[in-house]
N, CA, C and O atoms as a printed pandas DataFrame, in Angstrom:
     atom_number atom_name residue_name chain_id  residue_number  x_coord  y_coord  z_coord
0              1         N          LYS        A               1  141.122  113.177   73.953
1              2        CA          LYS        A               1  139.825  113.790   73.776
2              3         C          LYS        A               1  138.713  112.735   73.788
3              4         O          LYS        A               1  137.681  112.946   74.427
4              5         N          ALA        A               2  138.898  111.625   73.107
5              6        CA          ALA        A               2  137.892  110.569   73.089
6              7         C          ALA        A               2  137.658  110.022   74.491
7              8         O          ALA        A               2  136.523  109.713   74.853
8              9         N          GLN        A               3  138.715  109.900   75.277
9             10        CA          GLN        A               3  138.600  109.409   76.652
10            11         C          GLN        A               3  137.741  110.359   77.486
11            12         O          GLN        A               3  136.894  109.916   78.261
12            13         N          THR        A               4  137.959  111.650   77.327
13            14        CA          THR        A               4  137.189  112.652   78.076
14            15         C          THR        A               4  135.715  112.599   77.670
15            16         O          THR        A               4  134.829  112.671   78.521
16            17         N          GLU        A               5  135.459  112.474   76.366
17            18        CA          GLU        A               5  134.074  112.378   75.896
18            19         C          GLU        A               5  133.399  111.131   76.434
19            20         O          GLU        A               5  132.232  111.168   76.822
20            21         N          LEU        A               6  134.121  110.041   76.457
21            22        CA          LEU        A               6  133.586  108.801   76.987
22            23         C          LEU        A               6  133.258  108.935   78.472
23            24         O          LEU        A               6  132.220  108.452   78.925
24            25         N          GLN        A               7  134.127  109.581   79.222
25            26        CA          GLN        A               7  133.877  109.793   80.649
26            27         C          GLN        A               7  132.656  110.693   80.851
27            28         O          GLN        A               7  131.834  110.449   81.734
28            29         N          ASP        A               8  132.545  111.743   80.016
29            30        CA          ASP        A               8  131.390  112.640   80.111
30            31         C          ASP        A               8  130.089  111.889   79.825
31            32         O          ASP        A               8  129.095  112.074   80.527
32            33         N          LEU        A               9  130.099  111.048   78.799
33            34        CA          LEU        A               9  128.920  110.254   78.480
34            35         C          LEU        A               9  128.576  109.291   79.607
35            36         O          LEU        A               9  127.406  109.070   79.916
36            37         N          SER        A              10  129.596  108.730   80.206
37            38        CA          SER        A              10  129.373  107.810   81.316
38            39         C          SER        A              10  128.722  108.533   82.488
39            40         O          SER        A              10  127.801  108.000   83.108
40            41         N          VAL        A              11  129.180  109.720   82.792
41            42        CA          VAL        A              11  128.617  110.514   83.886
42            43         C          VAL        A              11  127.170  110.882   83.564
43            44         O          VAL        A              11  126.303  110.811   84.435
44            45         N          GLN        A              12  126.909  111.275   82.319
45            46        CA          GLN        A              12  125.549  111.627   81.911
46            47         C          GLN        A              12  124.623  110.412   82.000
47            48         O          GLN        A              12  123.491  110.517   82.473
48            49         N          TYR        A              13  125.108  109.281   81.547
49            50        CA          TYR        A              13  124.334  108.045   81.594
50            51         C          TYR        A              13  123.982  107.691   83.034
51            52         O          TYR        A              13  122.848  107.318   83.335
52            53         N          GLN        A              14  124.963  107.812   83.913
53            54        CA          GLN        A              14  124.727  107.500   85.325
54            55         C          GLN        A              14  123.708  108.466   85.926
55            56         O          GLN        A              14  122.836  108.047   86.687
56            57         N          ALA        A              15  123.809  109.746   85.593
57            58        CA          ALA        A              15  122.875  110.746   86.114
58            59         C          ALA        A              15  121.454  110.460   85.626
59            60         O          ALA        A              15  120.496  110.576   86.392
60            61         N          ILE        A              16  121.321  110.092   84.365
61            62        CA          ILE        A              16  119.998  109.763   83.824
62            63         C          ILE        A              16  119.434  108.534   84.531
63            64         O          ILE        A              16  118.257  108.504   84.889
64            65         N          GLY        A              17  120.269  107.530   84.728
65            66        CA          GLY        A              17  119.837  106.332   85.439
66            67         C          GLY        A              17  119.354  106.644   86.847
67            68         O          GLY        A              17  118.353  106.089   87.300
68            69         N          GLU        A              18  120.052  107.522   87.533
69            70        CA          GLU        A              18  119.646  107.899   88.890
70            71         C          GLU        A              18  118.312  108.641   88.873
71            72         O          GLU        A              18  117.468  108.428   89.743
72            73         N          ARG        A              19  118.126  109.511   87.884
73            74        CA          ARG        A              19  116.853  110.243   87.777
74            75         C          ARG        A              19  115.699  109.287   87.475
75            76         O          ARG        A              19  114.610  109.423   88.032
76            77         N          VAL        A              20  115.941  108.331   86.599
77            78        CA          VAL        A              20  114.905  107.349   86.274
78            79         C          VAL        A              20  114.548  106.538   87.516
79            80         O          VAL        A              20  113.367  106.323   87.791
80            81         N          GLN        A              21  115.544  106.088   88.268
81            82        CA          GLN        A              21  115.286  105.318   89.488
82            83         C          GLN        A              21  114.494  106.151   90.495
83            84         O          GLN        A              21  113.567  105.644   91.126
84            85         N          ALA        A              22  114.852  107.419   90.646
85            86        CA          ALA        A              22  114.141  108.295   91.580
86            87         C          ALA        A              22  112.691  108.488   91.131
87            88         O          ALA        A              22  111.775  108.488   91.952
88            89         N          TYR        A              23  112.496  108.651   89.834
89            90        CA          TYR        A              23  111.143  108.816   89.298
90            91         C          TYR        A              23  110.310  107.562   89.539
91            92         O          TYR        A              23  109.161  107.648   89.969
92            93         N          LEU        A              24  110.888  106.404   89.261
93            94        CA          LEU        A              24  110.168  105.151   89.479
94            95         C          LEU        A              24  109.807  104.959   90.949
95            96         O          LEU        A              24  108.704  104.516   91.267
96            97         N          GLU        A              25  110.716  105.284   91.826
97            98        CA          GLU        A              25  110.454  105.180   93.263
98            99         C          GLU        A              25  109.326  106.127   93.668
99           100         O          GLU        A              25  108.452  105.768   94.457
100          101         N          GLU        A              26  109.357  107.335   93.119
101          102        CA          GLU        A              26  108.316  108.322   93.411
102          103         C          GLU        A              26  106.949  107.826   92.916
103          104         O          GLU        A              26  105.954  107.950   93.629
104          105         N          ARG        A              27  106.896  107.278   91.722
105          106        CA          ARG        A              27  105.644  106.762   91.168
106          107         C          ARG        A              27  105.130  105.578   91.977
107          108         O          ARG        A              27  103.931  105.468   92.233
108          109         N          ARG        A              28  106.046  104.686   92.383
109          110        CA          ARG        A              28  105.631  103.535   93.184
110          111         C          ARG        A              28  105.064  103.991   94.521
111          112         O          ARG        A              28  104.044  103.472   94.974
112          113         N          ASN        A              29  105.712  104.949   95.147
113          114        CA          ASN        A              29  105.225  105.468   96.428
114          115         C          ASN        A              29  103.865  106.144   96.262
115          116         O          ASN        A              29  102.982  105.970   97.102
116          117         N          ALA        A              30  103.691  106.908   95.192
117          118        CA          ALA        A              30  102.408  107.572   94.946
118          119         C          ALA        A              30  101.306  106.534   94.739
119          120         O          ALA        A              30  100.204  106.684   95.266
120          121         N          PHE        A              31  101.599  105.491   93.978
121          122        CA          PHE        A              31  100.620  104.429   93.754
122          123         C          PHE        A              31  100.257  103.762   95.076
123          124         O          PHE        A              31   99.081  103.538   95.365
124          125         N          GLN        A              32  101.256  103.454   95.861
125          126        CA          GLN        A              32  101.004  102.772   97.125
126          127         C          GLN        A              32  100.184  103.635   98.069
127          128         O          GLN        A              32   99.311  103.123   98.769
128          129         N          GLN        A              33  100.449  104.942   98.100
129          130        CA          GLN        A              33   99.667  105.825   98.965
130          131         C          GLN        A              33   98.226  105.921   98.489
131          132         O          GLN        A              33   97.295  105.900   99.295
132          133         N          GLU        A              34   98.047  106.026   97.180
133          134        CA          GLU        A              34   96.707  106.169   96.620
134          135         C          GLU        A              34   95.888  104.892   96.791
135          136         O          GLU        A              34   94.678  104.947   97.007
136          137         N          HIS        A              35   96.551  103.758   96.693
137          138        CA          HIS        A              35   95.847  102.480   96.727
138          139         C          HIS        A              35   96.225  101.642   97.954
139          140         O          HIS        A              35   96.087  100.419   97.934
140          141         N          ALA        A              36   96.691  102.282   98.998
141          142        CA          ALA        A              36   97.206  101.564  100.166
142          143         C          ALA        A              36   96.191  100.584  100.750
143          144         O          ALA        A              36   96.519   99.421  100.984
144          145         N          GLN        A              37   94.979  101.036  100.984
145          146        CA          GLN        A              37   93.993  100.151  101.623
146          147         C          GLN        A              37   93.650   98.974  100.732
147          148         O          GLN        A              37   93.565   97.843  101.210
148          149         N          ALA        A              38   93.453   99.218   99.446
149          150        CA          ALA        A              38   93.147   98.121   98.519
150          151         C          ALA        A              38   94.328   97.156   98.438
151          152         O          ALA        A              38   94.135   95.943   98.360
152          153         N          LEU        A              39   95.545   97.688   98.455
153          154        CA          LEU        A              39   96.735   96.852   98.398
154          155         C          LEU        A              39   96.842   95.979   99.651
155          156         O          LEU        A              39   97.134   94.786   99.559
156          157         N          ILE        A              40   96.610   96.568  100.800
157          158        CA          ILE        A              40   96.659   95.810  102.058
158          159         C          ILE        A              40   95.599   94.716  102.055
159          160         O          ILE        A              40   95.867   93.585  102.460
160          161         N          THR        A              41   94.401   95.050  101.600
161          162        CA          THR        A              41   93.314   94.071  101.551
162          163         C          THR        A              41   93.662   92.919  100.608
163          164         O          THR        A              41   93.430   91.755  100.935
164          165         N          ALA        A              42   94.223   93.244   99.431
165          166        CA          ALA        A              42   94.595   92.214   98.457
166          167         C          ALA        A              42   95.707   91.323   99.001
167          168         O          ALA        A              42   95.656   90.101   98.861
168          169         N          ILE        A              43   96.697   91.932   99.613
169          170        CA          ILE        A              43   97.800   91.153  100.184
170          171         C          ILE        A              43   97.279   90.232  101.283
171          172         O          ILE        A              43   97.650   89.060  101.349
172          173         N          GLN        A              44   96.420   90.770  102.141
173          174        CA          GLN        A              44   95.874   89.958  103.234
174          175         C          GLN        A              44   95.051   88.790  102.704
175          176         O          GLN        A              44   95.101   87.694  103.263
176          177         N          ALA        A              45   94.297   89.013  101.635
177          178        CA          ALA        A              45   93.500   87.931  101.048
178          179         C          ALA        A              45   94.400   86.830  100.504
179          180         O          ALA        A              45   94.115   85.646  100.686
180          181         N          VAL        A              46   95.488   87.215   99.834
181          182        CA          VAL        A              46   96.417   86.221   99.297
182          183         C          VAL        A              46   97.116   85.476  100.430
183          184         O          VAL        A              46   97.319   84.265  100.349
184          185         N          ILE        A              47   97.480   86.195  101.478
185          186        CA          ILE        A              47   98.115   85.566  102.645
186          187         C          ILE        A              47   97.169   84.541  103.264
187          188         O          ILE        A              47   97.574   83.423  103.581
188          189         N          ASP        A              48   95.918   84.927  103.430
189          190        CA          ASP        A              48   94.934   84.024  104.029
190          191         C          ASP        A              48   94.708   82.792  103.155
191          192         O          ASP        A              48   94.660   81.668  103.655
192          193         N          GLU        A              49   94.569   83.008  101.859
193          194        CA          GLU        A              49   94.325   81.890  100.940
194          195         C          GLU        A              49   95.518   80.934  100.892
195          196         O          GLU        A              49   95.350   79.715  100.861
196          197         N          GLY        A              50   96.710   81.497  100.886
197          198        CA          GLY        A              50   97.915   80.678  100.771
198          199         C          GLY        A              50   98.471   80.223  102.103
199          200         O          GLY        A              50   99.421   79.442  102.152
200          201         N          GLN        A              51   97.884   80.707  103.181
201          202        CA          GLN        A              51   98.320   80.384  104.542
202          203         C          GLN        A              51   99.823   80.637  104.726
203          204         O          GLN        A              51  100.550   79.796  105.255
204          205         N          TYR        A              52  100.266   81.820  104.274
205          206        CA          TYR        A              52  101.673   82.192  104.414
206          207         C          TYR        A              52  101.950   82.649  105.834
207          208         O          TYR        A              52  101.113   83.302  106.458
208          209         N          ASP        A              53  103.122   82.308  106.344
209          210        CA          ASP        A              53  103.538   82.735  107.679
210          211         C          ASP        A              53  104.307   84.052  107.630
211          212         O          ASP        A              53  104.268   84.839  108.576
212          213         N          VAL        A              54  105.011   84.284  106.514
213          214        CA          VAL        A              54  105.833   85.488  106.374
214          215         C          VAL        A              54  105.716   85.995  104.943
215          216         O          VAL        A              54  105.766   85.216  103.991
216          217         N          VAL        A              55  105.561   87.311  104.803
217          218        CA          VAL        A              55  105.576   87.951  103.484
218          219         C          VAL        A              55  106.482   89.169  103.593
219          220         O          VAL        A              55  106.317   90.007  104.480
220          221         N          VAL        A              56  107.441   89.254  102.678
221          222        CA          VAL        A              56  108.358   90.403  102.652
222          223         C          VAL        A              56  108.405   90.964  101.235
223          224         O          VAL        A              56  108.128   90.262  100.263
224          225         N          ARG        A              57  108.757   92.230  101.138
225          226        CA          ARG        A              57  108.952   92.836   99.824
226          227         C          ARG        A              57  110.148   92.176   99.158
227          228         O          ARG        A              57  111.137   91.862   99.820
228          229         N          ALA        A              58  110.064   91.968   97.874
229          230        CA          ALA        A              58  111.151   91.316   97.125
230          231         C          ALA        A              58  112.457   92.075   97.286
231          232         O          ALA        A              58  113.520   91.460   97.368
232          233         N          GLU        A              59  112.396   93.405   97.333
233          234        CA          GLU        A              59  113.612   94.210   97.469
234          235         C          GLU        A              59  114.316   93.976   98.802
235          236         O          GLU        A              59  115.518   94.207   98.929
236          237         N          ALA        A              60  113.559   93.517   99.787
237          238        CA          ALA        A              60  114.122   93.312  101.123
238          239         C          ALA        A              60  114.789   91.952  101.274
239          240         O          ALA        A              60  115.525   91.718  102.233
240          241         N          ALA        A              61  114.534   91.067  100.338
241          242        CA          ALA        A              61  115.080   89.709  100.422
242          243         C          ALA        A              61  116.396   89.623   99.651
243          244         O          ALA        A              61  116.499   90.103   98.523
244          245         N          PHE        A              62  117.372   89.023  100.259
245          246        CA          PHE        A              62  118.647   88.800   99.583
246          247         C          PHE        A              62  118.446   87.822   98.445
247          248         O          PHE        A              62  118.998   87.997   97.358
248          249         N          TYR        A              63  117.660   86.799   98.695
249          250        CA          TYR        A              63  117.320   85.795   97.687
250          251         C          TYR        A              63  115.972   85.204   98.047
251          252         O          TYR        A              63  115.657   85.038   99.226
252          253         N          PHE        A              64  115.175   84.887   97.040
253          254        CA          PHE        A              64  113.952   84.135   97.279
254          255         C          PHE        A              64  113.610   83.320   96.042
255          256         O          PHE        A              64  113.941   83.697   94.918
256          257         N          ASN        A              65  112.955   82.218   96.269
257          258        CA          ASN        A              65  112.511   81.352   95.192
258          259         C          ASN        A              65  111.319   82.024   94.530
259          260         O          ASN        A              65  110.333   82.322   95.204
260          261         N          THR        A              66  111.384   82.268   93.234
261          262        CA          THR        A              66  110.301   82.968   92.553
262          263         C          THR        A              66  108.974   82.213   92.613
263          264         O          THR        A              66  107.918   82.804   92.389
264          265         N          ALA        A              67  109.017   80.941   92.905
265          266        CA          ALA        A              67  107.776   80.179   93.074
266          267         C          ALA        A              67  106.980   80.709   94.271
267          268         O          ALA        A              67  105.772   80.490   94.361
268          269         N          LEU        A              68  107.648   81.394   95.175
269          270        CA          LEU        A              68  106.989   81.949   96.362
270          271         C          LEU        A              68  106.511   83.387   96.151
271          272         O          LEU        A              68  105.918   83.981   97.051
272          273         N          ASP        A              69  106.764   83.938   94.981
273          274        CA          ASP        A              69  106.389   85.324   94.678
274          275         C          ASP        A              69  104.871   85.422   94.538
275          276         O          ASP        A              69  104.281   84.746   93.695
276          277         N          ILE        A              70  104.241   86.256   95.355
277          278        CA          ILE        A              70  102.779   86.380   95.331
278          279         C          ILE        A              70  102.320   87.617   94.554
279          280         O          ILE        A              70  101.134   87.946   94.565
280          281         N          THR        A              71  103.233   88.293   93.891
281          282        CA          THR        A              71  102.904   89.531   93.178
282          283         C          THR        A              71  101.751   89.352   92.202
283          284         O          THR        A              71  100.821   90.158   92.190
284          285         N          ALA        A              72  101.802   88.311   91.387
285          286        CA          ALA        A              72  100.748   88.098   90.385
286          287         C          ALA        A              72   99.395   87.878   91.050
287          288         O          ALA        A              72   98.380   88.380   90.567
288          289         N          ARG        A              73   99.369   87.137   92.147
289          290        CA          ARG        A              73   98.103   86.886   92.842
290          291         C          ARG        A              73   97.553   88.159   93.483
291          292         O          ARG        A              73   96.345   88.398   93.479
292          293         N          VAL        A              74   98.460   88.974   94.033
293          294        CA          VAL        A              74   98.024   90.253   94.624
294          295         C          VAL        A              74   97.490   91.165   93.515
295          296         O          VAL        A              74   96.463   91.821   93.693
296          297         N          THR        A              75   98.173   91.208   92.393
297          298        CA          THR        A              75   97.727   92.027   91.263
298          299         C          THR        A              75   96.352   91.580   90.786
299          300         O          THR        A              75   95.491   92.406   90.484
300          301         N          GLU        A              76   96.155   90.273   90.720
301          302        CA          GLU        A              76   94.852   89.733   90.324
302          303         C          GLU        A              76   93.762   90.207   91.288
303          304         O          GLU        A              76   92.684   90.619   90.859
304          305         N          LYS        A              77   94.046   90.148   92.578
305          306        CA          LYS        A              77   93.076   90.614   93.587
306          307         C          LYS        A              77   92.803   92.099   93.407
307          308         O          LYS        A              77   91.653   92.533   93.484
308          309         N          LEU        A              78   93.856   92.886   93.166
309          310        CA          LEU        A              78   93.662   94.333   92.978
310          311         C          LEU        A              78   92.799   94.605   91.751
311          312         O          LEU        A              78   91.958   95.503   91.766
312          313         N          ASN        A              79   93.005   93.840   90.703
313          314        CA          ASN        A              79   92.216   94.032   89.480
314          315         C          ASN        A              79   90.747   93.670   89.685
315          316         O          ASN        A              79   89.887   94.147   88.945
316          317         N          GLN        A              80   90.455   92.847   90.665
317          318        CA          GLN        A              80   89.079   92.473   90.972
318          319         C          GLN        A              80   88.388   93.534   91.825
319          320         O          GLN        A              80   87.163   93.537   91.949
320          321         N          THR        A              81   89.169   94.426   92.404
321          322        CA          THR        A              81   88.635   95.481   93.269
322          323         C          THR        A              81   87.966   96.549   92.411
323          324         O          THR        A              81   88.560   97.050   91.456
324          325         N          PRO        A              82   86.709   96.901   92.761
325          326        CA          PRO        A              82   86.002   97.929   91.959
326          327         C          PRO        A              82   86.620   99.295   92.087
327          328         O          PRO        A              82   86.139  100.250   91.476
């Protein structure tokens, strides 16, 4: 009986995790659609300032040196946008 309860809890936990991930993805997509132009402008400004040749989403990279992460700089630019 304890084994069955543990398996049920595991299944419930996994289902909740999947729902949370789906919700987060939905919120991120909504934010990006709402702020797409400002986001593109901020990213382009950081690219120009840093003279980067390539910029990829962190999720798309198998590995990257966090020193190359421009997220904070892009966020700073977005916060400066009226």
